[in-house]
Amino acid sequence: MNTLLLKNNEEDLKKAADMIRSGQVVGIPTETVYGLGADASNENAVREIFSAKGRPSDNPLIVHLADFSQAAEYTAYIPEIAKRLAEKFCPGALTMVMPKNNKIPMVTSGGLDTVGIRIPSHPVMHRIIELSGCPIAAPSANISGYPSPTSASHVMNDMSGKISAVVDGGNSEYGVESTVISFDDENTARILRPGCITRDMLLEVCDEVIIDRAILNEVAAGEKVSSPGMKYKHYSPRADIIMVEASVQKFAEYVSLCDGENIYSLVYTGDEKYLSHRCFTYGADSSEQAHLLFRRLRELDEMGAERVYVRAPSPDGVGLAVYNRLIRAAGFEVIKL
Ligand code: TXA
Ligand code: MG
């Protein structure tokens, strides 16, 4: 299959929307990361998403809508807390898991009786949803297990020949995927995957916000999880990722002992002056680190890195999202100095 590269103009967005309406899979930009979009109600189209990514069939897809008012069409029940959160955070980088109705096929929900609903704020994505008239199922547009794509060229690298088109909407603003939450009760949200909408932001609306244990801890084989994505290895480049929690001085001392061919470090912007070693930087604060992390992991693979020492990010605020992606890429091991 020849994968078309479409531009951000009305004619091309119509082409993308027509493709989605006719059951094809298209790479689409969002404010978080790029997605692989198809009509969420079309079982065959959704199967194509799973096969293009090589994704396990029990890992559910998020359904993207143009406006939160449409959520009632695809859910069996919307808790009041979700309505309040939607007023504050939709459109945006928040996915809310709610009971689904039969307009969402089991293939889309990975066999679960719930569906994650998200209203993206990216104008290109918003326009494609509107023009297609479809609920759009979209996981991140990477090969399963690989870092998520934050540009159209990342999507092309992973998906060229496997999907009908990619729409170029520029670099993703946030760079990490949406915050995924479910509800334990009418006042309690549970974070299943941290993102740029932080626990503190959610606490402005919810009485209690629980950070699921699996966000920072490895799930044991056979353990019951709140979100199937927690079971799978994720966000990993080909290189081995080794996370090191240390001051920049201690970090530099440690990696100087590990130097060798194809060994790199990934450090905060500003740290590079302490390192003699091959070194990439991923930003000075959590928001920059979220924006750059996946891009840097892909670049390190292109350099042929075999091992990458990463100076661990702060786990606070947006940093929790960055920390969560890295700790999973590192197989949940952290060296503390
Ligand atoms: O920012 C995002 O969320 C991006 C863009 C494209 O919207 N999408 C994305 O999708 O990251 P994906 O499939 O790569 O990650 C969705 C995560 C998975 O870990 C999945 O297990 C979880 O959300 N998830 C989706 N639906 C769920 C449900 N009904 N119950 C529990 N977890 C769910
Ligand atoms: Mg993903």
Tab-separated table of C-alpha atoms and ligand atoms in Angstrom:
chain	number	residue	atom	x	y	z
A	1	MET	CA	0.000	0.000	0.000
A	2	ASN	CA	1.253	3.485	-0.862
A	3	THR	CA	0.850	5.728	2.205
A	4	LEU	CA	-0.115	9.279	1.169
A	5	LEU	CA	1.299	12.244	3.074
A	6	LEU	CA	-1.555	14.739	3.416
A	7	LYS	CA	-1.247	18.393	4.359
A	8	ASN	CA	-3.115	20.586	6.780
A	9	ASN	CA	-5.531	22.148	4.264
A	10	GLU	CA	-9.282	21.714	3.874
A	11	GLU	CA	-8.984	19.620	0.699
A	12	ASP	CA	-6.567	17.147	2.274
A	13	LEU	CA	-8.496	17.004	5.548
A	14	LYS	CA	-11.592	16.067	3.501
A	15	LYS	CA	-9.578	13.297	1.855
A	16	ALA	CA	-8.506	12.006	5.266
A	17	ALA	CA	-12.087	12.172	6.573
A	18	ASP	CA	-13.402	10.317	3.474
A	19	MET	CA	-10.806	7.601	3.951
A	20	ILE	CA	-11.861	7.168	7.591
A	21	ARG	CA	-15.544	7.118	6.652
A	22	SER	CA	-14.835	4.412	4.073
A	23	GLY	CA	-13.118	2.168	6.625
A	24	GLN	CA	-9.455	3.041	6.081
A	25	VAL	CA	-6.783	3.829	8.683
A	26	VAL	CA	-5.139	7.266	8.704
A	27	GLY	CA	-2.327	8.729	10.839
A	28	ILE	CA	-3.674	11.894	12.470
A	29	PRO	CA	-2.124	14.647	14.591
A	30	THR	CA	-3.338	15.422	18.100
A	31	GLU	CA	-2.049	17.784	20.786
A	32	THR	CA	-0.592	14.814	22.719
A	33	VAL	CA	0.904	12.413	20.155
A	34	TYR	CA	-0.097	11.228	16.669
A	35	GLY	CA	-2.869	8.641	16.490
A	36	LEU	CA	-3.830	5.861	14.070
A	37	GLY	CA	-7.439	6.750	13.375
A	38	ALA	CA	-10.333	4.692	12.021
A	39	ASP	CA	-14.125	4.623	12.397
A	40	ALA	CA	-14.621	3.261	15.941
A	41	SER	CA	-17.951	1.667	14.958
A	42	ASN	CA	-16.479	-0.234	11.981
A	43	GLU	CA	-15.091	-3.560	13.237
A	44	ASN	CA	-13.019	-4.275	10.137
A	45	ALA	CA	-11.443	-0.824	10.153
A	46	VAL	CA	-10.582	-1.217	13.848
A	47	ARG	CA	-9.018	-4.637	13.159
A	48	GLU	CA	-6.773	-2.906	10.604
A	49	ILE	CA	-5.504	-0.599	13.368
A	50	PHE	CA	-4.579	-3.564	15.565
A	51	SER	CA	-2.796	-5.288	12.711
A	52	ALA	CA	-0.886	-2.165	11.532
A	53	LYS	CA	0.460	-1.661	15.088
A	54	GLY	CA	0.908	-5.326	15.975
A	55	ARG	CA	-1.197	-4.575	19.066
A	56	PRO	CA	-2.580	-7.262	21.384
A	57	SER	CA	-6.334	-7.555	20.747
A	58	ASP	CA	-7.222	-7.153	24.458
A	59	ASN	CA	-5.761	-3.616	24.647
A	60	PRO	CA	-8.690	-1.191	24.126
A	61	LEU	CA	-8.661	1.882	21.884
A	62	ILE	CA	-9.612	5.397	22.945
A	63	VAL	CA	-12.615	6.844	21.087
A	64	HIS	CA	-12.200	10.475	19.987
A	65	LEU	CA	-15.234	12.744	19.574
A	66	ALA	CA	-15.614	16.350	18.398
A	67	ASP	CA	-17.584	17.448	21.460
A	68	PHE	CA	-18.294	15.950	24.895
A	69	SER	CA	-22.045	16.235	24.233
A	70	GLN	CA	-21.620	13.266	21.823
A	71	ALA	CA	-20.334	11.020	24.624
A	72	ALA	CA	-23.936	10.111	25.497
A	73	GLU	CA	-24.275	8.402	22.088
A	74	TYR	CA	-21.554	5.862	22.893
A	75	THR	CA	-21.793	5.345	26.653
A	76	ALA	CA	-24.299	3.534	28.846
A	77	TYR	CA	-23.859	5.998	31.681
A	78	ILE	CA	-21.941	9.222	32.319
A	79	PRO	CA	-21.080	9.884	35.975
A	80	GLU	CA	-21.673	13.473	37.201
A	81	ILE	CA	-17.967	13.731	38.051
A	82	ALA	CA	-17.142	13.081	34.367
A	83	LYS	CA	-19.472	15.889	33.321
A	84	ARG	CA	-17.755	18.286	35.712
A	85	LEU	CA	-14.314	17.229	34.485
A	86	ALA	CA	-15.424	17.650	30.882
A	87	GLU	CA	-16.500	21.224	31.568
A	88	LYS	CA	-13.019	22.024	32.778
A	89	PHE	CA	-10.750	19.831	30.648
A	90	CYS	CA	-12.524	19.061	27.355
A	91	PRO	CA	-11.361	19.558	24.695
A	92	GLY	CA	-7.951	18.438	25.923
A	93	ALA	CA	-5.538	15.721	26.930
A	94	LEU	CA	-7.936	13.792	29.182
A	95	THR	CA	-9.423	10.352	28.489
A	96	MET	CA	-12.292	9.233	30.716
A	97	VAL	CA	-13.182	5.537	30.948
A	98	MET	CA	-16.942	4.971	31.256
A	99	PRO	CA	-19.404	2.116	30.635
A	100	LYS	CA	-19.922	1.738	26.878
A	101	ASN	CA	-23.077	0.999	24.904
A	102	ASN	CA	-23.414	-1.305	21.896
A	103	LYS	CA	-22.473	1.398	19.374
A	104	ILE	CA	-18.889	0.659	20.391
A	105	PRO	CA	-18.002	-2.832	19.181
A	106	MET	CA	-16.106	-5.241	21.458
A	107	VAL	CA	-13.135	-5.167	19.041
A	108	THR	CA	-12.706	-1.447	19.783
A	109	SER	CA	-12.955	-1.885	23.561
A	110	GLY	CA	-10.613	-4.888	23.625
A	111	GLY	CA	-13.471	-7.032	24.975
A	112	LEU	CA	-14.189	-4.696	27.925
A	113	ASP	CA	-17.603	-3.222	28.708
A	114	THR	CA	-16.085	0.263	29.061
A	115	VAL	CA	-14.800	2.857	26.612
A	116	GLY	CA	-12.231	5.635	26.994
A	117	ILE	CA	-13.614	8.881	25.576
A	118	ARG	CA	-11.387	11.806	24.610
A	119	ILE	CA	-12.174	15.161	22.983
A	120	PRO	CA	-8.925	16.293	21.367
A	121	SER	CA	-8.161	20.005	21.146
A	122	HIS	CA	-5.892	19.875	18.084
A	123	PRO	CA	-7.722	21.840	15.354
A	124	VAL	CA	-6.693	19.406	12.578
A	125	MET	CA	-7.902	16.371	14.521
A	126	HIS	CA	-11.065	18.221	15.473
A	127	ARG	CA	-11.785	19.077	11.841
A	128	ILE	CA	-11.183	15.488	10.682
A	129	ILE	CA	-13.637	14.159	13.283
A	130	GLU	CA	-16.228	16.735	12.201
A	131	LEU	CA	-15.796	16.077	8.475
A	132	SER	CA	-15.883	12.287	8.884
A	133	GLY	CA	-18.939	12.299	11.133
A	134	CYS	CA	-17.448	9.197	12.806
A	135	PRO	CA	-16.340	8.479	16.342
A	136	ILE	CA	-12.614	7.943	15.734
A	137	ALA	CA	-10.794	5.105	17.485
A	138	ALA	CA	-7.125	6.019	17.726
A	139	PRO	CA	-4.232	4.509	19.623
A	140	SER	CA	-0.828	6.185	19.398
A	141	ALA	CA	0.506	5.696	15.845
A	142	ASN	CA	3.670	3.763	16.773
A	143	ILE	CA	4.447	0.106	16.287
A	144	SER	CA	3.233	-1.582	19.472
A	145	GLY	CA	5.809	-1.187	22.269
A	146	TYR	CA	7.842	1.529	20.497
A	147	PRO	CA	7.880	5.232	21.599
A	148	SER	CA	4.817	7.206	20.489
A	149	PRO	CA	5.177	9.463	17.419
A	150	THR	CA	5.162	13.217	17.860
A	151	SER	CA	5.557	14.171	14.186
A	152	ALA	CA	4.229	13.015	10.819
A	153	SER	CA	7.667	11.692	9.879
A	154	HIS	CA	7.716	9.471	12.989
A	155	VAL	CA	4.388	8.012	11.854
A	156	MET	CA	5.733	7.502	8.323
A	157	ASN	CA	8.765	5.688	9.748
A	158	ASP	CA	6.560	3.227	11.625
A	159	MET	CA	3.534	2.934	9.348
A	160	SER	CA	4.561	3.597	5.735
A	161	GLY	CA	3.042	0.888	3.522
A	162	LYS	CA	0.638	-0.247	6.276
A	163	ILE	CA	-1.969	2.541	6.329
A	164	SER	CA	-3.703	4.735	3.713
A	165	ALA	CA	-2.355	8.164	4.718
A	166	VAL	CA	-0.717	10.376	7.330
A	167	VAL	CA	-1.908	13.942	7.910
A	168	ASP	CA	0.926	16.331	8.751
A	169	GLY	CA	-0.231	18.644	11.541
A	170	GLY	CA	3.232	19.643	12.787
A	171	ASN	CA	4.939	18.554	16.006
A	172	SER	CA	2.656	17.436	18.836
A	173	GLU	CA	2.375	20.161	21.446
A	174	TYR	CA	2.523	18.018	24.629
A	175	GLY	CA	4.547	15.034	23.424
A	176	VAL	CA	3.141	12.455	25.882
A	177	GLU	CA	-0.207	10.718	25.622
A	178	SER	CA	-3.369	11.870	27.408
A	179	THR	CA	-4.087	11.344	31.094
A	180	VAL	CA	-6.366	8.268	31.309
A	181	ILE	CA	-8.743	8.096	34.276
A	182	SER	CA	-11.567	5.885	35.480
A	183	PHE	CA	-13.953	6.495	38.366
A	184	ASP	CA	-14.039	4.506	41.622
A	185	ASP	CA	-17.168	6.409	42.698
A	186	GLU	CA	-18.949	9.737	42.147
A	187	ASN	CA	-16.132	11.730	43.727
A	188	THR	CA	-13.047	9.643	43.130
A	189	ALA	CA	-10.979	9.532	39.973
A	190	ARG	CA	-8.248	6.947	39.434
A	191	ILE	CA	-5.318	7.811	37.181
A	192	LEU	CA	-4.565	4.813	34.958
A	193	ARG	CA	-1.957	6.652	32.896
A	194	PRO	CA	-0.469	10.042	33.891
A	195	GLY	CA	-0.296	12.830	31.311
A	196	CYS	CA	-0.226	16.611	31.097
A	197	ILE	CA	-3.475	16.933	33.044
A	198	THR	CA	-2.002	16.314	36.471
A	199	ARG	CA	-3.394	14.972	39.743
A	200	ASP	CA	-3.428	18.522	41.176
A	201	MET	CA	-5.467	19.756	38.217
A	202	LEU	CA	-7.968	16.900	38.623
A	203	LEU	CA	-8.233	17.683	42.355
A	204	GLU	CA	-9.723	21.048	41.417
A	205	VAL	CA	-12.826	19.061	40.411
A	206	CYS	CA	-12.634	15.694	42.243
A	207	ASP	CA	-12.557	15.128	46.031
A	208	GLU	CA	-10.076	12.321	45.644
A	209	VAL	CA	-7.651	11.322	42.903
A	210	ILE	CA	-5.873	7.986	43.252
A	211	ILE	CA	-2.681	7.252	41.358
A	212	ASP	CA	-3.007	3.607	40.369
A	213	ARG	CA	-0.204	1.443	41.786
A	214	ALA	CA	0.701	0.137	38.320
A	215	ILE	CA	1.862	3.606	37.221
A	216	LEU	CA	5.109	3.258	39.147
A	217	ASN	CA	5.245	-0.466	39.862
A	218	GLU	CA	5.615	-3.482	37.660
A	219	VAL	CA	2.531	-5.640	37.266
A	220	ALA	CA	3.125	-9.285	38.233
A	221	ALA	CA	2.218	-11.984	35.711
A	222	GLY	CA	-1.486	-12.784	36.095
A	223	GLU	CA	-2.165	-9.758	38.361
A	224	LYS	CA	-5.503	-8.013	37.732
A	225	VAL	CA	-5.015	-4.555	36.207
A	226	SER	CA	-7.319	-1.533	35.867
A	227	SER	CA	-6.127	-0.885	32.313
A	228	PRO	CA	-4.841	-3.540	29.905
A	229	GLY	CA	-2.070	-1.207	28.666
A	230	MET	CA	-0.396	-1.599	32.087
A	231	LYS	CA	0.518	-5.215	31.292
A	232	TYR	CA	2.576	-4.515	28.219
A	233	LYS	CA	6.122	-3.273	27.733
A	234	HIS	CA	5.863	0.206	26.337
A	235	TYR	CA	7.627	3.243	25.007
A	236	SER	CA	10.877	1.354	24.454
A	237	PRO	CA	13.389	2.194	21.813
A	238	ARG	CA	15.698	-0.581	20.584
A	239	ALA	CA	18.437	0.655	22.927
A	240	ASP	CA	18.485	-0.500	26.560
A	241	ILE	CA	17.289	2.307	28.802
A	242	ILE	CA	18.918	2.639	32.205
A	243	MET	CA	17.388	5.155	34.547
A	244	VAL	CA	19.684	6.856	37.044
A	245	GLU	CA	18.334	9.045	39.830
A	246	ALA	CA	21.201	11.328	40.863
A	247	SER	CA	22.584	14.847	40.983
A	248	VAL	CA	24.218	15.787	37.696
A	249	GLN	CA	27.679	15.471	39.273
A	250	LYS	CA	27.044	11.919	40.518
A	251	PHE	CA	25.372	11.017	37.228
A	252	ALA	CA	28.414	12.259	35.258
A	253	GLU	CA	30.801	10.346	37.516
A	254	TYR	CA	28.760	7.149	37.137
A	255	VAL	CA	28.440	7.219	33.348
A	256	SER	CA	32.132	8.086	32.902
A	257	LEU	CA	32.837	4.588	34.249
A	258	CYS	CA	30.429	3.007	31.744
A	259	ASP	CA	31.724	4.740	28.627
A	260	GLY	CA	31.975	2.683	25.441
A	261	GLU	CA	30.935	2.605	21.828
A	262	ASN	CA	27.225	3.185	21.214
A	263	ILE	CA	26.639	4.151	24.839
A	264	TYR	CA	24.851	7.459	25.285
A	265	SER	CA	23.318	9.520	28.022
A	266	LEU	CA	20.107	11.511	28.007
A	267	VAL	CA	20.212	14.365	30.494
A	268	TYR	CA	18.501	17.615	31.430
A	269	THR	CA	19.283	20.638	29.263
A	270	GLY	CA	22.119	22.415	31.102
A	271	ASP	CA	23.649	19.117	32.340
A	272	GLU	CA	25.693	18.632	29.170
A	273	LYS	CA	28.604	20.725	30.433
A	274	TYR	CA	29.293	18.073	33.096
A	275	LEU	CA	29.457	15.206	30.604
A	276	SER	CA	32.319	14.266	28.341
A	277	HIS	CA	30.354	11.343	27.029
A	278	ARG	CA	28.035	11.197	23.940
A	279	CYS	CA	25.057	13.006	25.300
A	280	PHE	CA	21.570	14.123	24.290
A	281	THR	CA	19.431	16.583	26.274
A	282	TYR	CA	15.685	16.387	26.794
A	283	GLY	CA	14.727	19.727	28.293
A	284	ALA	CA	15.164	21.656	31.509
A	285	ASP	CA	11.723	21.213	33.075
A	286	SER	CA	8.916	18.631	33.084
A	287	SER	CA	6.892	20.196	30.266
A	288	GLU	CA	9.908	20.380	27.976
A	289	GLN	CA	10.863	16.835	28.931
A	290	ALA	CA	7.346	15.614	28.073
A	291	HIS	CA	7.557	17.431	24.749
A	292	LEU	CA	10.969	16.004	23.811
A	293	LEU	CA	11.230	12.547	25.410
A	294	PHE	CA	9.834	10.351	22.612
A	295	ARG	CA	11.591	12.388	19.918
A	296	ARG	CA	14.921	11.885	21.685
A	297	LEU	CA	14.361	8.144	22.175
A	298	ARG	CA	13.757	7.810	18.434
A	299	GLU	CA	16.832	9.923	17.614
A	300	LEU	CA	18.986	7.773	19.904
A	301	ASP	CA	17.874	4.686	17.964
A	302	GLU	CA	18.788	6.418	14.708
A	303	MET	CA	22.282	7.062	16.111
A	304	GLY	CA	22.606	3.330	16.742
A	305	ALA	CA	22.621	3.686	20.544
A	306	GLU	CA	22.755	0.315	22.271
A	307	ARG	CA	22.542	1.566	25.841
A	308	VAL	CA	21.253	4.915	27.116
A	309	TYR	CA	21.719	6.221	30.656
A	310	VAL	CA	18.881	8.618	31.415
A	311	ARG	CA	19.049	11.153	34.236
A	312	ALA	CA	15.684	10.425	35.878
A	313	PRO	CA	13.123	13.232	35.691
A	314	SER	CA	11.284	14.648	38.686
A	315	PRO	CA	8.128	12.575	39.303
A	316	ASP	CA	6.087	15.656	40.304
A	317	GLY	CA	3.293	17.285	38.306
A	318	VAL	CA	3.670	16.695	34.565
A	319	GLY	CA	6.958	14.979	35.473
A	320	LEU	CA	4.984	11.918	36.629
A	321	ALA	CA	4.018	11.279	32.983
A	322	VAL	CA	7.654	11.488	31.880
A	323	TYR	CA	8.807	9.334	34.812
A	324	ASN	CA	6.118	6.730	34.064
A	325	ARG	CA	7.120	6.398	30.371
A	326	LEU	CA	10.807	6.111	31.247
A	327	ILE	CA	10.422	3.650	34.098
A	328	ARG	CA	8.449	1.367	31.794
A	329	ALA	CA	11.035	1.742	29.022
A	330	ALA	CA	13.653	0.831	31.661
A	331	GLY	CA	11.769	-2.277	32.811
A	332	PHE	CA	11.001	-0.664	36.228
A	333	GLU	CA	14.618	-0.529	37.364
A	334	VAL	CA	16.084	2.683	38.729
A	335	ILE	CA	19.674	3.141	39.909
A	336	LYS	CA	19.663	5.582	42.844
A	337	LEU	CA	22.975	7.285	43.640
B	1	TXA	O1	-3.136	10.962	23.869
B	1	TXA	C1	-3.626	9.854	23.659
B	1	TXA	O2	-4.333	9.268	24.488
B	1	TXA	C2	-3.310	9.193	22.295
B	1	TXA	C3	-3.931	10.083	21.204
B	1	TXA	C4	-3.820	9.468	19.835
B	1	TXA	O3	-5.259	10.373	21.525
B	1	TXA	N1	-3.828	7.855	22.273
B	1	TXA	C5	-3.245	6.842	22.963
B	1	TXA	O4	-3.840	5.618	22.783
B	1	TXA	O5	-2.277	7.002	23.667
B	1	TXA	P1	-3.134	4.243	23.191
B	1	TXA	O6	-4.038	3.200	22.680
B	1	TXA	O7	-1.752	4.227	22.695
B	1	TXA	O8	-3.165	4.232	24.740
B	1	TXA	C6	-4.418	4.155	25.420
B	1	TXA	C7	-4.238	3.571	26.792
B	1	TXA	C8	-3.881	2.111	26.745
B	1	TXA	O9	-2.898	1.856	27.727
B	1	TXA	C9	-5.177	1.403	27.073
B	1	TXA	O10	-4.976	0.190	27.751
B	1	TXA	C10	-5.901	2.433	27.948
B	1	TXA	O11	-5.490	3.690	27.472
B	1	TXA	N2	-7.357	2.323	27.773
B	1	TXA	C11	-8.091	2.624	26.675
B	1	TXA	N3	-9.387	2.300	26.859
B	1	TXA	C12	-9.481	1.813	28.124
B	1	TXA	C13	-10.559	1.275	28.902
B	1	TXA	N4	-11.784	1.180	28.426
B	1	TXA	N5	-10.275	0.849	30.146
B	1	TXA	C14	-9.019	0.911	30.647
B	1	TXA	N6	-7.959	1.383	29.958
B	1	TXA	C15	-8.179	1.827	28.703
B	2	MG	MG	0.228	3.853	22.849
